[in-house]
């Protein structure tokens, strides 16, 4: 075999190995076999905080007595649109103002905690018999930015969304995205926590970060190819502009 053929074979081998390496970086869950993973649902229900918007409705066997707890037109921290349940905005002190019960501390509690407190107070004060209190989180939002098809802020009406669902709703990762270095920014108790997630492994399925929480921010960094191509464009841009200018001058003359 001549040296020329050996060089050709070596070049082909290098290109093949490079393409395999790039393929692994561009795909999810590399070499993951058929498996089963138990969903981690611990602490999935978010803790309420200031500026959270809640929908709270009350029902009971006595429709007339219940009506006063579902005000149609009120002011302050309560809003109502059409036939929807009244909406309560948690103020900066962490409170809401509920009909007949007055100021209630909501921040730092889960929906279940707040539901139980309102229910118990209605019974304790003999305002309703066997009341049913329903609470919904109205501003459950997550932000997806960086190397995705459609960077966006997602409003989650179901109050439950996984990282993979959020990425899909944002148009999925582009070919230039770092799939092994996804950044999750989450604020809890006034502290911003930054976590790196590798989507090329199956660890995400057992991670406590598989399901997102309100106000989570997902940032997808560009890979080296994107950065290099951008750098080359910036380097050659003055040359291209000069060449076009020279061409225009030559044509006009």
Tab-separated table of C-alpha atoms in Angstrom:
chain	number	residue	atom	x	y	z
A	1	UNK	CA	0.000	0.000	0.000
A	2	UNK	CA	1.424	3.356	-0.985
A	3	UNK	CA	1.873	6.245	1.407
A	4	UNK	CA	-0.883	8.090	-0.433
A	5	UNK	CA	-3.410	5.306	0.233
A	6	UNK	CA	-2.329	5.076	3.881
A	7	UNK	CA	-2.944	8.815	4.279
A	8	UNK	CA	-6.382	8.458	2.705
A	9	UNK	CA	-7.309	5.604	5.068
A	10	UNK	CA	-6.032	7.554	8.066
A	11	UNK	CA	-8.040	10.629	7.028
A	12	UNK	CA	-11.219	8.552	6.635
A	13	UNK	CA	-10.697	6.989	10.072
A	14	UNK	CA	-10.226	10.386	11.695
A	15	UNK	CA	-13.354	11.754	10.008
A	16	UNK	CA	-15.349	8.692	11.109
A	17	UNK	CA	-14.255	9.008	14.738
A	18	UNK	CA	-14.950	12.740	14.699
A	19	UNK	CA	-18.446	12.231	13.295
A	20	UNK	CA	-19.193	9.601	15.959
A	21	UNK	CA	-18.015	11.970	18.676
A	22	UNK	CA	-20.122	14.825	17.305
A	23	UNK	CA	-23.165	12.533	17.007
A	24	UNK	CA	-22.960	11.627	20.694
A	25	UNK	CA	-22.817	15.285	21.623
A	26	UNK	CA	-25.860	16.038	19.467
A	27	UNK	CA	-28.178	13.292	20.798
A	28	UNK	CA	-29.970	12.653	24.086
A	29	UNK	CA	-29.580	9.679	26.444
A	30	UNK	CA	-26.684	7.962	24.644
A	31	UNK	CA	-26.639	4.159	24.936
A	32	UNK	CA	-29.571	4.081	27.356
A	33	UNK	CA	-31.054	0.539	27.345
A	34	UNK	CA	-34.707	-0.353	27.958
A	35	UNK	CA	-35.226	0.734	31.552
A	36	UNK	CA	-37.710	1.740	34.222
A	37	UNK	CA	-37.329	4.804	36.410
A	38	UNK	CA	-39.493	5.726	39.362
A	39	UNK	CA	-40.750	9.313	39.183
A	40	UNK	CA	-39.426	11.566	41.912
A	41	UNK	CA	-42.544	13.425	43.069
A	42	UNK	CA	-41.212	14.497	46.480
A	43	UNK	CA	-41.616	18.223	47.151
A	44	UNK	CA	-43.191	18.700	43.729
A	45	UNK	CA	-45.856	21.070	45.015
A	46	UNK	CA	-44.327	24.563	45.031
A	47	UNK	CA	-44.091	26.753	48.108
A	48	UNK	CA	-46.079	29.956	47.699
A	49	UNK	CA	-44.430	33.346	47.818
A	50	UNK	CA	-45.053	37.088	47.293
A	51	UNK	CA	-46.533	38.065	43.897
A	52	UNK	CA	-47.929	34.576	43.312
A	53	UNK	CA	-51.400	34.671	41.835
A	54	UNK	CA	-53.930	32.160	43.166
A	55	UNK	CA	-57.440	31.170	42.184
A	56	UNK	CA	-59.458	30.243	45.275
A	57	UNK	CA	-63.044	28.995	45.086
A	58	UNK	CA	-65.303	27.764	47.886
A	59	UNK	CA	-68.316	25.481	47.597
A	60	UNK	CA	-70.724	23.786	50.006
A	61	UNK	CA	-74.232	22.372	50.194
A	62	UNK	CA	-75.570	25.849	50.957
A	63	UNK	CA	-75.128	27.761	47.695
A	64	UNK	CA	-76.410	31.071	49.123
A	65	UNK	CA	-74.003	30.991	52.057
A	66	UNK	CA	-71.144	30.031	49.778
A	67	UNK	CA	-71.723	32.880	47.335
A	68	UNK	CA	-70.164	35.513	49.619
A	69	UNK	CA	-66.842	33.647	49.503
A	70	UNK	CA	-66.752	33.839	45.715
A	71	UNK	CA	-67.066	37.602	45.163
A	72	UNK	CA	-67.837	38.675	41.624
A	73	UNK	CA	-66.584	42.266	41.865
A	74	UNK	CA	-64.185	43.342	44.587
A	75	UNK	CA	-61.106	45.511	44.909
A	76	UNK	CA	-57.718	45.218	46.543
A	77	UNK	CA	-55.905	41.906	46.191
A	78	UNK	CA	-58.935	40.121	44.705
A	79	UNK	CA	-59.915	40.078	41.037
A	80	UNK	CA	-62.666	38.266	39.207
A	81	UNK	CA	-63.236	37.872	35.476
A	82	UNK	CA	-66.543	36.577	34.112
A	83	UNK	CA	-67.469	33.305	35.820
A	84	UNK	CA	-64.008	32.331	36.911
A	85	UNK	CA	-63.093	31.893	40.555
A	86	UNK	CA	-61.769	35.049	42.253
A	87	UNK	CA	-58.018	35.589	41.997
A	88	UNK	CA	-55.841	36.493	44.968
A	89	UNK	CA	-52.447	38.124	44.628
A	90	UNK	CA	-50.067	37.422	47.503
A	91	UNK	CA	-48.719	40.798	48.627
A	92	UNK	CA	-45.124	41.703	49.461
A	93	UNK	CA	-45.716	40.723	53.093
A	94	UNK	CA	-46.868	37.277	51.986
A	95	UNK	CA	-50.560	37.749	52.782
A	96	UNK	CA	-53.904	37.539	51.018
A	97	UNK	CA	-57.189	39.049	52.199
A	98	UNK	CA	-60.007	36.542	52.189
A	99	UNK	CA	-63.718	37.390	52.647
A	100	UNK	CA	-64.778	37.255	56.322
A	101	UNK	CA	-61.459	35.648	57.329
A	102	UNK	CA	-59.399	38.769	56.739
A	103	UNK	CA	-55.642	38.640	56.334
A	104	UNK	CA	-54.188	35.159	55.874
A	105	UNK	CA	-50.495	34.333	55.640
A	106	UNK	CA	-49.941	32.447	52.374
A	107	UNK	CA	-46.212	32.778	51.654
A	108	UNK	CA	-44.109	29.867	52.836
A	109	UNK	CA	-47.021	27.426	52.556
A	110	UNK	CA	-48.050	24.947	49.895
A	111	UNK	CA	-51.484	25.026	48.289
A	112	UNK	CA	-52.462	22.077	50.468
A	113	UNK	CA	-51.429	23.928	53.643
A	114	UNK	CA	-53.385	27.036	52.629
A	115	UNK	CA	-56.402	24.964	51.591
A	116	UNK	CA	-56.519	23.230	54.968
A	117	UNK	CA	-56.148	26.497	56.870
A	118	UNK	CA	-59.014	28.202	55.008
A	119	UNK	CA	-61.228	25.118	55.340
A	120	UNK	CA	-60.572	24.822	59.088
A	121	UNK	CA	-61.233	28.535	59.674
A	122	UNK	CA	-64.554	28.395	57.807
A	123	UNK	CA	-65.634	25.445	59.951
A	124	UNK	CA	-64.227	26.860	63.199
A	125	UNK	CA	-66.083	30.152	62.753
A	126	UNK	CA	-69.239	28.263	61.738
A	127	UNK	CA	-69.433	30.125	58.442
A	128	UNK	CA	-69.978	26.998	56.327
A	129	UNK	CA	-70.722	23.326	56.875
A	130	UNK	CA	-68.376	20.885	55.130
A	131	UNK	CA	-66.864	23.494	52.817
A	132	UNK	CA	-64.776	22.471	49.802
A	133	UNK	CA	-61.894	24.820	49.005
A	134	UNK	CA	-60.099	24.631	45.665
A	135	UNK	CA	-56.859	26.498	44.993
A	136	UNK	CA	-55.035	26.814	41.691
A	137	UNK	CA	-51.675	28.370	40.912
A	138	UNK	CA	-52.260	30.858	38.076
A	139	UNK	CA	-48.757	32.163	37.347
A	140	UNK	CA	-46.758	28.944	37.139
A	141	UNK	CA	-44.141	30.035	34.594
A	142	UNK	CA	-40.753	28.759	33.460
A	143	UNK	CA	-38.305	30.470	31.089
A	144	UNK	CA	-36.311	28.685	28.394
A	145	UNK	CA	-33.514	30.639	26.735
A	146	UNK	CA	-30.368	30.087	24.703
A	147	UNK	CA	-29.879	27.487	21.966
A	148	UNK	CA	-33.487	26.365	21.492
A	149	UNK	CA	-35.785	26.701	18.517
A	150	UNK	CA	-38.055	29.239	20.228
A	151	UNK	CA	-36.768	30.890	23.424
A	152	UNK	CA	-39.869	31.635	25.456
A	153	UNK	CA	-41.610	32.013	28.799
A	154	UNK	CA	-44.024	29.117	29.288
A	155	UNK	CA	-47.218	29.433	31.319
A	156	UNK	CA	-48.067	26.002	32.724
A	157	UNK	CA	-51.793	25.624	33.378
A	158	UNK	CA	-51.424	22.055	34.663
A	159	UNK	CA	-48.978	23.195	37.395
A	160	UNK	CA	-46.682	20.329	36.437
A	161	UNK	CA	-44.070	20.243	33.688
A	162	UNK	CA	-40.859	18.288	33.217
A	163	UNK	CA	-37.600	19.650	31.876
A	164	UNK	CA	-38.010	17.609	28.698
A	165	UNK	CA	-41.543	18.926	28.126
A	166	UNK	CA	-40.364	22.517	28.585
A	167	UNK	CA	-37.572	22.033	26.045
A	168	UNK	CA	-40.037	20.508	23.578
A	169	UNK	CA	-42.461	23.414	24.002
A	170	UNK	CA	-39.560	25.784	23.320
A	171	UNK	CA	-38.840	24.124	19.982
A	172	UNK	CA	-36.221	21.630	21.233
A	173	UNK	CA	-32.467	22.194	21.370
A	174	UNK	CA	-30.695	23.334	18.224
A	175	UNK	CA	-27.808	21.386	16.721
A	176	UNK	CA	-25.470	23.945	18.312
A	177	UNK	CA	-26.688	23.321	21.891
A	178	UNK	CA	-24.574	21.810	24.660
A	179	UNK	CA	-26.705	18.864	25.679
A	180	UNK	CA	-24.359	17.814	28.450
A	181	UNK	CA	-24.266	21.232	30.128
A	182	UNK	CA	-27.835	22.532	30.561
A	183	UNK	CA	-28.070	25.209	33.248
A	184	UNK	CA	-31.069	25.282	35.602
A	185	UNK	CA	-31.514	28.452	37.680
A	186	UNK	CA	-33.939	28.082	40.582
A	187	UNK	CA	-34.690	30.564	43.356
A	188	UNK	CA	-35.744	29.202	46.729
A	189	UNK	CA	-36.088	31.209	49.936
A	190	UNK	CA	-34.350	34.167	48.336
A	191	UNK	CA	-31.349	32.097	47.218
A	192	UNK	CA	-30.607	31.408	43.542
A	193	UNK	CA	-29.339	27.864	42.985
A	194	UNK	CA	-27.498	26.959	39.773
A	195	UNK	CA	-27.467	23.308	38.682
A	196	UNK	CA	-25.833	21.692	35.638
A	197	UNK	CA	-27.750	18.897	33.925
A	198	UNK	CA	-26.438	16.335	31.436
A	199	UNK	CA	-29.105	15.319	28.921
A	200	UNK	CA	-26.821	12.767	27.255
A	201	UNK	CA	-27.129	10.427	30.257
A	202	UNK	CA	-30.125	8.820	31.925
A	203	UNK	CA	-29.435	10.514	35.282
A	204	UNK	CA	-32.101	13.111	34.482
A	205	UNK	CA	-34.859	10.500	34.953
A	206	UNK	CA	-34.014	10.087	38.651
A	207	UNK	CA	-33.012	13.692	39.268
A	208	UNK	CA	-35.039	15.932	41.613
A	209	UNK	CA	-34.790	18.496	38.811
A	210	UNK	CA	-36.720	16.358	36.306
A	211	UNK	CA	-39.876	18.282	37.200
A	212	UNK	CA	-39.589	22.061	37.117
A	213	UNK	CA	-40.815	24.558	39.689
A	214	UNK	CA	-42.397	27.998	39.195
A	215	UNK	CA	-40.034	30.689	37.906
A	216	UNK	CA	-37.314	28.204	36.958
A	217	UNK	CA	-34.978	29.432	34.219
A	218	UNK	CA	-33.369	26.987	31.768
A	219	UNK	CA	-30.370	28.258	29.834
A	220	UNK	CA	-28.908	26.272	26.936
A	221	UNK	CA	-25.320	27.207	26.133
A	222	UNK	CA	-23.939	27.133	22.566
A	223	UNK	CA	-21.314	24.525	21.757
A	224	UNK	CA	-17.809	25.176	20.470
A	225	UNK	CA	-18.902	24.864	16.830
A	226	UNK	CA	-21.386	27.729	17.201
A	227	UNK	CA	-18.869	29.926	19.009
A	228	UNK	CA	-16.143	29.137	16.441
A	229	UNK	CA	-18.411	29.851	13.475
A	230	UNK	CA	-19.519	33.139	15.006
A	231	UNK	CA	-15.914	34.099	15.705
A	232	UNK	CA	-14.917	33.307	12.115
A	233	UNK	CA	-17.805	35.397	10.807
A	234	UNK	CA	-16.755	38.358	12.939
A	235	UNK	CA	-13.148	37.947	11.749
A	236	UNK	CA	-14.040	37.822	8.070
A	237	UNK	CA	-16.854	40.378	8.164
A	238	UNK	CA	-14.593	43.430	7.592
A	239	UNK	CA	-12.908	41.640	4.673
A	240	UNK	CA	-16.287	40.744	3.138
A	241	UNK	CA	-17.579	44.304	3.541
A	242	UNK	CA	-14.382	45.721	1.998
A	243	UNK	CA	-14.635	43.333	-0.937
A	244	UNK	CA	-18.294	44.236	-1.531
A	245	UNK	CA	-17.493	47.937	-1.320
A	246	UNK	CA	-14.641	47.531	-3.814
A	247	UNK	CA	-16.959	45.593	-6.147
A	248	UNK	CA	-19.659	48.267	-5.980
A	249	UNK	CA	-17.126	51.020	-6.698
A	250	UNK	CA	-15.722	49.066	-9.655
A	251	UNK	CA	-19.213	48.491	-11.112
A	252	UNK	CA	-20.300	52.105	-10.744
A	253	UNK	CA	-17.139	53.303	-12.444
